[in-house]
Short mmCIF file of C-alpha atoms and ligand atoms in Angstrom, two decimals:
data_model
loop_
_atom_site.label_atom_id
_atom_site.label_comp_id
_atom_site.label_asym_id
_atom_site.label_seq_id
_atom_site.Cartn_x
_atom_site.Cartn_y
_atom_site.Cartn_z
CA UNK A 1 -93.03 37.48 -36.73
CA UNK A 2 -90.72 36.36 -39.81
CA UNK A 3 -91.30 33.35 -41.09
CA UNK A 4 -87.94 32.02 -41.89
CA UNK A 5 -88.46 28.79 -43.28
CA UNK A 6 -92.24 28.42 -43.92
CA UNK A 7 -91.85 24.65 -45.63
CA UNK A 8 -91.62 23.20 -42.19
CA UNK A 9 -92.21 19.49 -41.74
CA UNK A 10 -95.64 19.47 -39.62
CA UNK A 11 -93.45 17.77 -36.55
CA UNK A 12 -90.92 20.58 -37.05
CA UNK A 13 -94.09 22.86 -36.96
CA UNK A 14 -95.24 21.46 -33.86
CA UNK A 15 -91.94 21.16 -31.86
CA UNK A 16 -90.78 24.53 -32.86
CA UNK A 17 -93.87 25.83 -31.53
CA UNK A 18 -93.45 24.32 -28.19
CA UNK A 19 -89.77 25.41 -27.97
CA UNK A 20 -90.49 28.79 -28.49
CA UNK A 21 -93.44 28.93 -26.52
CA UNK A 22 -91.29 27.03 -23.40
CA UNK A 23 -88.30 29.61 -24.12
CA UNK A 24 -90.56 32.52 -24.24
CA UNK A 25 -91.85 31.41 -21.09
CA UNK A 26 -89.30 30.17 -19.26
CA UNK A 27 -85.86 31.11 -20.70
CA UNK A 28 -86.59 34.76 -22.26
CA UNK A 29 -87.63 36.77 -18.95
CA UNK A 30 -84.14 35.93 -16.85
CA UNK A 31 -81.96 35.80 -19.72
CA UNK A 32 -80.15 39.26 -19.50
CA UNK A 33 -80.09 38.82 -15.49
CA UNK A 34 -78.57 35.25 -15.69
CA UNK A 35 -76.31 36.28 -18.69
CA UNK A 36 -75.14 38.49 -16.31
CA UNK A 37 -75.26 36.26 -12.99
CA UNK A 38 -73.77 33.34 -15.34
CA UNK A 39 -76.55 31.20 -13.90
CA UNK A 40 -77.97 28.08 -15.75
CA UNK A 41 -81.51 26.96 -14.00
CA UNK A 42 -81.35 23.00 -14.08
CA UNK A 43 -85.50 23.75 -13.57
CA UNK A 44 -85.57 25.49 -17.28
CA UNK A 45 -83.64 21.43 -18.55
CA UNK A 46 -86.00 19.89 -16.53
CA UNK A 47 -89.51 21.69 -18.38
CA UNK A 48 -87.85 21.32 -21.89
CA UNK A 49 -87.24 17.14 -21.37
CA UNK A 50 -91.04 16.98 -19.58
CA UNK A 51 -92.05 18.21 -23.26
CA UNK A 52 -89.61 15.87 -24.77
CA UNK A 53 -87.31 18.54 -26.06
CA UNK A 54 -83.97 17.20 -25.30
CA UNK A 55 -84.75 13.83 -26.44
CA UNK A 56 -86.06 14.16 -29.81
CA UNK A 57 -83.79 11.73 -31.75
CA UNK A 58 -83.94 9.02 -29.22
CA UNK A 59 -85.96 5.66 -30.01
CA UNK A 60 -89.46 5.48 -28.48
CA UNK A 61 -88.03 2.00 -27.21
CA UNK A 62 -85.73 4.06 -24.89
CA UNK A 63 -88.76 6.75 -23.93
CA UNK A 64 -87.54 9.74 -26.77
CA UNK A 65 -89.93 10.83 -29.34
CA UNK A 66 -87.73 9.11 -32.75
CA UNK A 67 -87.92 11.98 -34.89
CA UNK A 68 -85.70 13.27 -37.54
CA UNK A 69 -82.78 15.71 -37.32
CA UNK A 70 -84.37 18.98 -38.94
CA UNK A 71 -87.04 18.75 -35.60
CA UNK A 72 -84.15 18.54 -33.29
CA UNK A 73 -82.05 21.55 -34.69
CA UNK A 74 -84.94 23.40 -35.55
CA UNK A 75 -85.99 23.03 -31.85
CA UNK A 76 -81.71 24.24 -31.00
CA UNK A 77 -82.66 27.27 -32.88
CA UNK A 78 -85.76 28.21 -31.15
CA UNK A 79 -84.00 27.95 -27.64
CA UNK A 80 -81.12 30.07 -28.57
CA UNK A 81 -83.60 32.87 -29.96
CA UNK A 82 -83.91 33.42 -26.66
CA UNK A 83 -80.54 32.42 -24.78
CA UNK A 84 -77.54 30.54 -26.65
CA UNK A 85 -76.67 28.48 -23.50
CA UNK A 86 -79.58 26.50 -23.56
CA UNK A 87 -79.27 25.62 -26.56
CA UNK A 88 -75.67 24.59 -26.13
CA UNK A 89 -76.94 22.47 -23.12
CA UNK A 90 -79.25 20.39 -24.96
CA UNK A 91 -77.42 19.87 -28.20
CA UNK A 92 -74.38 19.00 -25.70
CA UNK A 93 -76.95 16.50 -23.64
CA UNK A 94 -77.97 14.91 -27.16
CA UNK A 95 -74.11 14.25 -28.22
CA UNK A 96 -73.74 12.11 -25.53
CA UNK A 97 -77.56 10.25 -25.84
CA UNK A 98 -75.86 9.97 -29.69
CA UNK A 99 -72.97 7.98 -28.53
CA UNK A 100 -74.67 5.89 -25.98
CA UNK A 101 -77.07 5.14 -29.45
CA UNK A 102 -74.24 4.56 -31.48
CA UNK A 103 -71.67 2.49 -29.39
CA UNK A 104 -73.10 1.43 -26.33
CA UNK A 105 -74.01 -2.41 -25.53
CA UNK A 106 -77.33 -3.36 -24.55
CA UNK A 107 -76.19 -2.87 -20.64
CA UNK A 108 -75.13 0.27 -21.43
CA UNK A 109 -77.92 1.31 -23.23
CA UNK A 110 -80.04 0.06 -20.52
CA UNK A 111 -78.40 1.56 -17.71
CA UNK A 112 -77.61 5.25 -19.35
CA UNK A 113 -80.63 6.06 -21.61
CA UNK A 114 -83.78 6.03 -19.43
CA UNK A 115 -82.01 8.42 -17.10
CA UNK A 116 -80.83 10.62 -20.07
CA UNK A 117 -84.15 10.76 -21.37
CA UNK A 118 -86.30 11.60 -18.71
CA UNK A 119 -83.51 14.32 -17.70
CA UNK A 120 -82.60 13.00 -14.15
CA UNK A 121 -79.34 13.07 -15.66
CA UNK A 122 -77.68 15.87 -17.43
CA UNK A 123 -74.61 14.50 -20.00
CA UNK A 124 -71.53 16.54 -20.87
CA UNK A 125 -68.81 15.97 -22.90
CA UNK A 126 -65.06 15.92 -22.35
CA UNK A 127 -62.33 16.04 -25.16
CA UNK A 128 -60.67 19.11 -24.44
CA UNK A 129 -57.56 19.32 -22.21
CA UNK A 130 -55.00 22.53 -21.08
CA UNK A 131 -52.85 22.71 -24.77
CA UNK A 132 -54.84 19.82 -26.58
CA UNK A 133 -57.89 21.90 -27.78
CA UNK A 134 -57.86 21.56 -31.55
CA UNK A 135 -54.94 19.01 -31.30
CA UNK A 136 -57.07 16.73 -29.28
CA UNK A 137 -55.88 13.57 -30.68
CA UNK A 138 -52.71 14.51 -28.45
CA UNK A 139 -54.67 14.11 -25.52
CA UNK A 140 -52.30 13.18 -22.18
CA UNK A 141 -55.19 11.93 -19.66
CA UNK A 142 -54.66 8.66 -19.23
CA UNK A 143 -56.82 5.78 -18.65
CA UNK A 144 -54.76 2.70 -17.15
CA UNK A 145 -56.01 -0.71 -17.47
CA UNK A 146 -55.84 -2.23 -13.74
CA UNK A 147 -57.90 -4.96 -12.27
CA UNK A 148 -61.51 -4.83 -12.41
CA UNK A 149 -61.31 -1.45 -14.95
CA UNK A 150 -59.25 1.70 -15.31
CA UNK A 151 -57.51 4.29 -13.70
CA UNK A 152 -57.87 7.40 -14.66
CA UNK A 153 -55.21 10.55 -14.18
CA UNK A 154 -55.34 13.92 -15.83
CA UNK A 155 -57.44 17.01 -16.17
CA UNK A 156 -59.52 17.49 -18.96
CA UNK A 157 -61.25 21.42 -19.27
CA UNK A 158 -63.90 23.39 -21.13
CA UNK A 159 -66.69 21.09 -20.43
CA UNK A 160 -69.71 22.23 -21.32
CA UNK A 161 -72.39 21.43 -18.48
CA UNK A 162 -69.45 20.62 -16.46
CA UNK A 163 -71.12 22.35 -13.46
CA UNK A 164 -74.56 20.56 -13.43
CA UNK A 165 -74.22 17.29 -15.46
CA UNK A 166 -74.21 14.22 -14.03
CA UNK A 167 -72.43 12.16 -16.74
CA UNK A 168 -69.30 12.85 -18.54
CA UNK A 169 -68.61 11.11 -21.75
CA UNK A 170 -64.27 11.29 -21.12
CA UNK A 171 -62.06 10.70 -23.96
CA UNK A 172 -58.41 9.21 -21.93
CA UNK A 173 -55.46 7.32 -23.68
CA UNK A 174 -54.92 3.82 -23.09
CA UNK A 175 -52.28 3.51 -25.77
CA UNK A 176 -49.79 4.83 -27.56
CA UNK A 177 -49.78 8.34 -29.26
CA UNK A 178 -51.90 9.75 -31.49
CA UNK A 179 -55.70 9.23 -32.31
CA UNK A 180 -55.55 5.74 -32.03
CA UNK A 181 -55.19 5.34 -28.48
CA UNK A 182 -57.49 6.97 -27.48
CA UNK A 183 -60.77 5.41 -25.27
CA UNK A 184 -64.23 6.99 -24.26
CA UNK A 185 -65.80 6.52 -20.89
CA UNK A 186 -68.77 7.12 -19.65
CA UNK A 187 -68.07 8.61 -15.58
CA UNK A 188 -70.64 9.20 -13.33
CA UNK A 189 -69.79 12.51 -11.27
CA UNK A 190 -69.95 10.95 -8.23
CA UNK A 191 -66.99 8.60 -8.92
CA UNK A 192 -64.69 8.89 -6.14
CA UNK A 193 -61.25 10.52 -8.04
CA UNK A 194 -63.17 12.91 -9.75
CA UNK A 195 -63.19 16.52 -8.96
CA UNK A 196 -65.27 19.11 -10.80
CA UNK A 197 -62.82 22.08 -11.14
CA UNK A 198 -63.05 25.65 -11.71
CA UNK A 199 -66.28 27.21 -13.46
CA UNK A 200 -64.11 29.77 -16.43
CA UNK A 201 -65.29 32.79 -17.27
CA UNK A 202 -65.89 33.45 -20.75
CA UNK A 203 -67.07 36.55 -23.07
CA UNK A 204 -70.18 34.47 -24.30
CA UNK A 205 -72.73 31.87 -23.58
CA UNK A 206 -72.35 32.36 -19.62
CA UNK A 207 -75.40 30.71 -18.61
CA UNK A 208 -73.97 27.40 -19.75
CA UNK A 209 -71.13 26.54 -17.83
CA UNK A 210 -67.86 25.67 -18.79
CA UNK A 211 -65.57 23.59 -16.06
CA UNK A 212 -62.03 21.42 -15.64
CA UNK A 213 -62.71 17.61 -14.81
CA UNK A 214 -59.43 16.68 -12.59
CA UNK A 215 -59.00 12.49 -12.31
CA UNK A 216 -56.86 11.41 -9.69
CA UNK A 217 -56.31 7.60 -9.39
CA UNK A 218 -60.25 7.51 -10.58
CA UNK A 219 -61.40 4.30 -10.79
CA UNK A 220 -64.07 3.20 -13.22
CA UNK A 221 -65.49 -0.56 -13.82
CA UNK A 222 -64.57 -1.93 -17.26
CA UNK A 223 -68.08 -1.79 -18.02
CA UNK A 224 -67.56 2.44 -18.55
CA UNK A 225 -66.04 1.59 -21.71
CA UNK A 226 -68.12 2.87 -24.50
CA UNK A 227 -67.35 1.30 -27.63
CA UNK A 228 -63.88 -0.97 -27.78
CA UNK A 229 -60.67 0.50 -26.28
CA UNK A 230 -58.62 2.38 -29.29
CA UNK A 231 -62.42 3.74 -30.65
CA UNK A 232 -62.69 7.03 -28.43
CA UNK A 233 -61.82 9.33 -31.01
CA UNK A 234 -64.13 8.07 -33.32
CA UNK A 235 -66.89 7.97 -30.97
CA UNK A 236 -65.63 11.69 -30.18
CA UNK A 237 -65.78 12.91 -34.17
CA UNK A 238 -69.14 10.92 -34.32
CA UNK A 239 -71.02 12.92 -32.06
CA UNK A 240 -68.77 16.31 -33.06
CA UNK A 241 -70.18 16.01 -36.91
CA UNK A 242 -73.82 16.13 -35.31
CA UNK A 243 -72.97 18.29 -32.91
CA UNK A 244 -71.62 20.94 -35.07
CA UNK A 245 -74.71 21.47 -37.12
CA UNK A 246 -76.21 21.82 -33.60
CA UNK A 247 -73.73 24.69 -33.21
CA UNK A 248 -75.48 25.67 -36.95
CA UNK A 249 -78.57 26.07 -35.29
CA UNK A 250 -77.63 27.83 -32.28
CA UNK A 251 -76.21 30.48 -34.43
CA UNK A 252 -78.82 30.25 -36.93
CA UNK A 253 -81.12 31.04 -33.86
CA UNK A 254 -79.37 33.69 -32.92
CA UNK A 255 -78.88 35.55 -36.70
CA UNK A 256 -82.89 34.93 -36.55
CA UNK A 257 -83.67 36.64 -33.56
CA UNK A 258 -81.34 39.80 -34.52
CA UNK A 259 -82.86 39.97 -37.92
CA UNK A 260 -86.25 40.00 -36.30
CA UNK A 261 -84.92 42.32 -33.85
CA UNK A 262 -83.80 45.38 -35.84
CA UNK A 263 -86.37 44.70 -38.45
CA UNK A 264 -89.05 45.48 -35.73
CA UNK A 265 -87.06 48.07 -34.04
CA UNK A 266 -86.99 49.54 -37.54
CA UNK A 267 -90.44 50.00 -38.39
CA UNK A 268 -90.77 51.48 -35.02
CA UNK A 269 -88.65 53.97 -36.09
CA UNK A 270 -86.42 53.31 -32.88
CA UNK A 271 -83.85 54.45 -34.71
CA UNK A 272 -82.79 56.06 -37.93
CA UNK A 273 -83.23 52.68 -40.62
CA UNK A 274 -81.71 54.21 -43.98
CA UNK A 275 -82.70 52.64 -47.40
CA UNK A 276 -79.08 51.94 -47.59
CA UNK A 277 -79.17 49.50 -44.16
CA UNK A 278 -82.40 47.96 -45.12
CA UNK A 279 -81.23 46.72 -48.10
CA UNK A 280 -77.67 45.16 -46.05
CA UNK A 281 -80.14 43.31 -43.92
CA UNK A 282 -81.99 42.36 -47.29
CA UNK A 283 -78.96 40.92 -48.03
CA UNK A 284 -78.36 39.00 -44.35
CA UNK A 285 -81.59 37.57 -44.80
CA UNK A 286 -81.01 35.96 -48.06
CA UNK A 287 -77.87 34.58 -46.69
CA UNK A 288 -79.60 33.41 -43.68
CA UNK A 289 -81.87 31.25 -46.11
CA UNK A 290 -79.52 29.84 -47.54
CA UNK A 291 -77.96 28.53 -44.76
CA UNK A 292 -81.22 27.21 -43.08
CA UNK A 293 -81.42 24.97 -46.63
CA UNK A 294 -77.80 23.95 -45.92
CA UNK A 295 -78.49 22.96 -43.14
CA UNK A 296 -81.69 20.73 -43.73
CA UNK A 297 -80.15 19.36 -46.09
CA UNK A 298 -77.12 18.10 -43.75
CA UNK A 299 -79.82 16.78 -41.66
CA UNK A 300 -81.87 14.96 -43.92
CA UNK A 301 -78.15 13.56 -45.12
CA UNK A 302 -77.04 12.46 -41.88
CA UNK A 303 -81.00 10.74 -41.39
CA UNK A 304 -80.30 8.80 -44.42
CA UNK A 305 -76.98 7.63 -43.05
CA UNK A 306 -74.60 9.17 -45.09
CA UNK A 307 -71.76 10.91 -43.57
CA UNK A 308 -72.03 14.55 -43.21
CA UNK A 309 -68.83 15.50 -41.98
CA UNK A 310 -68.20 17.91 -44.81
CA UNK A 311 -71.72 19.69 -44.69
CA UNK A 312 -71.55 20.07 -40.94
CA UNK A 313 -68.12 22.17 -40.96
CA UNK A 314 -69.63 24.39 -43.87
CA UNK A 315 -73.15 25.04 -41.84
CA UNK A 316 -71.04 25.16 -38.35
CA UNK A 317 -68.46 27.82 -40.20
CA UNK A 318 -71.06 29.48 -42.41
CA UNK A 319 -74.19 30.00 -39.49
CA UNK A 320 -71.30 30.83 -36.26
CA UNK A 321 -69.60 34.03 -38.49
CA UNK A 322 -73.19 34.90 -40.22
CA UNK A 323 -74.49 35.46 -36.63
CA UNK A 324 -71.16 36.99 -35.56
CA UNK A 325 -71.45 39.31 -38.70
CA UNK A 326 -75.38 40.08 -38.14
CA UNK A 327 -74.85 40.62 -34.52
CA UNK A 328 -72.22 42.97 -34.79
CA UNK A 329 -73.69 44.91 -37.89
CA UNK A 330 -76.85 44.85 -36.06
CA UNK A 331 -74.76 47.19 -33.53
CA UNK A 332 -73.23 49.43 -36.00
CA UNK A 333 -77.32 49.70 -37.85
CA UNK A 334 -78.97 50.66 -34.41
CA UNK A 335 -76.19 53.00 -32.97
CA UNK A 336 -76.12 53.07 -29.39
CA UNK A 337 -79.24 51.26 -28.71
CA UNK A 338 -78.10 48.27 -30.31
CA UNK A 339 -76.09 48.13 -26.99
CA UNK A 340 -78.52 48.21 -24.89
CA UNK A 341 -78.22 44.35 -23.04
CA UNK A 342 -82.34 44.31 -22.91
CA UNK A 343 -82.42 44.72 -26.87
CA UNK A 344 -80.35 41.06 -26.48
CA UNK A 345 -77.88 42.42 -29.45
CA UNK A 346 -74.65 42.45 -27.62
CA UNK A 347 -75.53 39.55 -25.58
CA UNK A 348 -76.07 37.36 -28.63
CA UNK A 349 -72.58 39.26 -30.23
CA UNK A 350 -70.71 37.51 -27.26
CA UNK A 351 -72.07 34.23 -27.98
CA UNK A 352 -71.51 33.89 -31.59
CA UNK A 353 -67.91 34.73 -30.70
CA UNK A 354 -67.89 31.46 -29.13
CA UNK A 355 -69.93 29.79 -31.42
CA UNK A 356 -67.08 30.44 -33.58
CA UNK A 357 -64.65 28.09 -31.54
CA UNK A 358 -66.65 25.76 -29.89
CA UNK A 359 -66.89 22.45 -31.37
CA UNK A 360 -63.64 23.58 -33.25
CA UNK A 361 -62.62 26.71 -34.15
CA UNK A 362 -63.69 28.28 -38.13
CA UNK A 363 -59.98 28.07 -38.80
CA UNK A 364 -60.27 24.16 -37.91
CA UNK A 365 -63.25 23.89 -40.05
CA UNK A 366 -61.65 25.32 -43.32
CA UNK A 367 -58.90 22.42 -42.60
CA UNK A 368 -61.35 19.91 -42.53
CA UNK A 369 -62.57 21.51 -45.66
CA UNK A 370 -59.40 21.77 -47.40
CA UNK A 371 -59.16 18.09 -46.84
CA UNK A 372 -62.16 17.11 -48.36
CA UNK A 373 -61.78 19.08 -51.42
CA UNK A 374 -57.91 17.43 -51.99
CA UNK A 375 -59.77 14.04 -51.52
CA UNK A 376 -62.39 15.03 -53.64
CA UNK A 377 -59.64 15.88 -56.13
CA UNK A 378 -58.13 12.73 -55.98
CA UNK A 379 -60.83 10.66 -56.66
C1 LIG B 1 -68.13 27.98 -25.27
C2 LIG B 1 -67.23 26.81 -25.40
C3 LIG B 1 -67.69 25.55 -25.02
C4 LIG B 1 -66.84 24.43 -25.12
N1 LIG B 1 -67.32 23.20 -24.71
C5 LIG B 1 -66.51 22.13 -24.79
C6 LIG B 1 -66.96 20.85 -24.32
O1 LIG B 1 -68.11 20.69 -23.88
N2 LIG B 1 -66.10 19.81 -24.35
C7 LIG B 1 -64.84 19.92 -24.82
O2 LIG B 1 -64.12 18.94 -24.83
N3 LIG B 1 -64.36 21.13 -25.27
C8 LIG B 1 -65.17 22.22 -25.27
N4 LIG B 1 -64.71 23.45 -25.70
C9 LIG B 1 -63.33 23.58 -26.14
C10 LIG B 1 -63.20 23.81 -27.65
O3 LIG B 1 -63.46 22.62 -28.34
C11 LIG B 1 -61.81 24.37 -27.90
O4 LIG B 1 -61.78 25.67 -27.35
C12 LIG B 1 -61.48 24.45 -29.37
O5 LIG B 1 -61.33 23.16 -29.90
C13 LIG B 1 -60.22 25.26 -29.65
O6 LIG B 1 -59.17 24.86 -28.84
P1 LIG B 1 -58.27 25.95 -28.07
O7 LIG B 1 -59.22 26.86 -27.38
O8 LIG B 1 -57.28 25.22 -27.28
O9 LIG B 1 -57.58 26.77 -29.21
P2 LIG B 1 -56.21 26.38 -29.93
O10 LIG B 1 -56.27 24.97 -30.41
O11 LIG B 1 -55.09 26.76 -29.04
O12 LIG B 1 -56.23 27.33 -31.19
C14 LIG B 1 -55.85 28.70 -31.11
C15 LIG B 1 -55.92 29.29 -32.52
O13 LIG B 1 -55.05 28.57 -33.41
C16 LIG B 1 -55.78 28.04 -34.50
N5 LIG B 1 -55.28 26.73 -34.87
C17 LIG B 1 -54.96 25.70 -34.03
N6 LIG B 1 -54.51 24.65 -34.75
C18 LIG B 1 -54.57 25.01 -36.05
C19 LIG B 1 -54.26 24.35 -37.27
N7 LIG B 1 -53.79 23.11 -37.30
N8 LIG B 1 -54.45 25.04 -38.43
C20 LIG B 1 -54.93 26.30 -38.44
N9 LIG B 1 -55.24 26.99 -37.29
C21 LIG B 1 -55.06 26.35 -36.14
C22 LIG B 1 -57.22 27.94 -34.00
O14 LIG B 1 -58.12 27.97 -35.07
C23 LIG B 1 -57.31 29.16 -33.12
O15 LIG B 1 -57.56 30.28 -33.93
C24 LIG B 1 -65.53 24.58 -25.62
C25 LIG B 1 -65.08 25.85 -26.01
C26 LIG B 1 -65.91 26.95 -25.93
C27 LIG B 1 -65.40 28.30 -26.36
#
């Protein structure tokens, strides 16, 4: 086994140990079969949050375990060594713990956490809509004040969970154009109005799945609000700075596991491992580690407070095209047994293809990091 990162914290020793032990256990055996059946087992959720997985970053006050950042992504990184999808699932789960954290009112907090935590409900997260993907501050679902609450009309897509959750965090417009007026809700699925629309079918992460909301005349209480009306993008970009060094991980996981992968298949002499390949994967490993201490260090930032919006679009756009570049080399080094789907190789290929959009896409990421060097600039 490769020790990637042997100057572990000894609560990122411990909880990386039980995540790969659960995954190997529970996650690795039916991963090609539910890859390929596009199955996500709600049982699989339900054993990582009895071990406390998907609630690492959550006060003890509201049943989680408090810990810091690096446990929780190191944990996201263990789970996708063996399938992606859970990974996504949990780092989608903690977005929306995150916000209820971060801008919910002691009711809220009350009434959402305790069920987050101990899993009996299963969050997912809804900014995207048909043509508003990385424009989603042009979002057209609407959220209409009325008596007692808001209306809400639209359909929203690419929800991750979308199938199984149980709680939506909904970004809607109650005002005018733009950012601005935009809202987040938290919607129970069982809200009358609300349909759960078609599952998509994607290239990668396929046990996850990936649904349209539809709203029609769906009324929620005023007490769904999360945060004050006009805040929902903010509460959105929030969670989206965390979550995309959780997309990091993912595809850290995954640039792990195919390292280790034709490494070992390597000194088995499975196939033909030139002097000339070793030293390219010499090279992906030291690139690898590099990113791992980019990463730490983004979460060890965002601990302290500061904001890390910068550091997560260079690990999310660094880690999601290392694993897309390790994945596919990994192919090319191993010939046609690299394609084999029980090697894992061209599974994990698929998925950091979508690692590479989700969360917004690389191209969206150099934006964000064109903007902070003009600012920088300016100062
Ligand atoms: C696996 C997966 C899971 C997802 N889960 C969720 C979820 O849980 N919740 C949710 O709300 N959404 C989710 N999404 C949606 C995701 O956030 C969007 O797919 C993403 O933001 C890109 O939007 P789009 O697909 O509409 O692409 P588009 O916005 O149409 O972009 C198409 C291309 O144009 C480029 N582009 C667009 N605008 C610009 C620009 N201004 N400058 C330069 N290039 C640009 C993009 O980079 C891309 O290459 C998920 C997507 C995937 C693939």
């Amino acid at each position: 086994m490769i020790s990637f990162f042997p100057e572990f914290s000894p609560d990122q020793q411990l909880f990386s140990q039980v995540a790969r032990d659960l995954a190997n256990r529970f996650i690795r055996p039916s991963a090609v079969e539910d890859d390929h059946n596009e199955l996500f087992r709600r049982n699989i959720f339900n054993t990582l949050k009895q071990e406390g997985l998907t609630s690492l970053l959550i006060p003890k006050k509201w049943g989680g375990k408090e810990l810091g950042s690096s446990v929780h992504y190191t944990v996201l990184s263990e789970l996708s060594r063996a399938s992606a999808s859970y990974s996504i699932t949990v780092g989608v789960h903690q977005m929306i713990q995150g916000a209820v954290l971060e801008y919910g009112n002691e009711e809220q907090k009350k009434k959402y956490l305790p069920g987050l935590v101990s899993g009996e409900l299963l969050a997912a997260f809804s900014l995207s809509e048909p043509g508003c993907g990385s424009d989603a501050g042009s979002l057209v679902t609407s959220a209409k004040q009325v008596s007692g609450g808001y209306d809400l009309n639209g359909t929203k897509t690419w929800c991750s969970n979308g199938s199984d959750a149980d709680l939506f965090l909904v970004m809607a417009r109650t005002g005018g154009p733009g950012p601005k007026g935009i809202s987040a809700f938290l919607v129970s699925r069982d809200t009358p109005g609300l349909t759960i629309g078609k599952r998509e079918k994607k290239l990668g992460l396929k046990s996850s799945s990936l649904t349209e909301l539809i709203f029609e005349q769906c009324h929620i209480p005023k007490s769904c609000l999360l945060g004050a009306e006009g805040l929902g993008f903010s509460v959105a970009l929030s969670q989206l700075d965390a979550g995309r060094i959780g997309i990091a991980s993912t595809a850290i996981g995954l640039a792990q596991e195919t390292l280790e992968v034709v490494w070992t298949e390597g000194a088995k002499k499975t196939f033909d491992f030139s002097e000339g390949q070793r030293a390219d994967w010499a090279n992906h490993f030291a690139g690898l580690q590099s990113i791992i201490a980019l990463l730490f260090l983004a979460a060890t930032r965002k601990d302290q407070g500061l904001k890390v919006t910068s550091l997560a679009s260079q690990c999310k756009l660094l880690a999601s095209d290392l694993a897309m570049n390790m994945t596919s080399s990994a192919i090319s080094t191993m010939g046609f047994i690299g394609l084999n789907p029980h090697l894992g190789i061209e599974r994990m290929m698929r998925d950091a293809k979508a690692l590479q959009i989700v969360e917004g896409t690389n191209q969206i990421q150099k934006l964000v990091l064109s903007r902070e060097l003009d600012k920088m600039v300016q100062q």
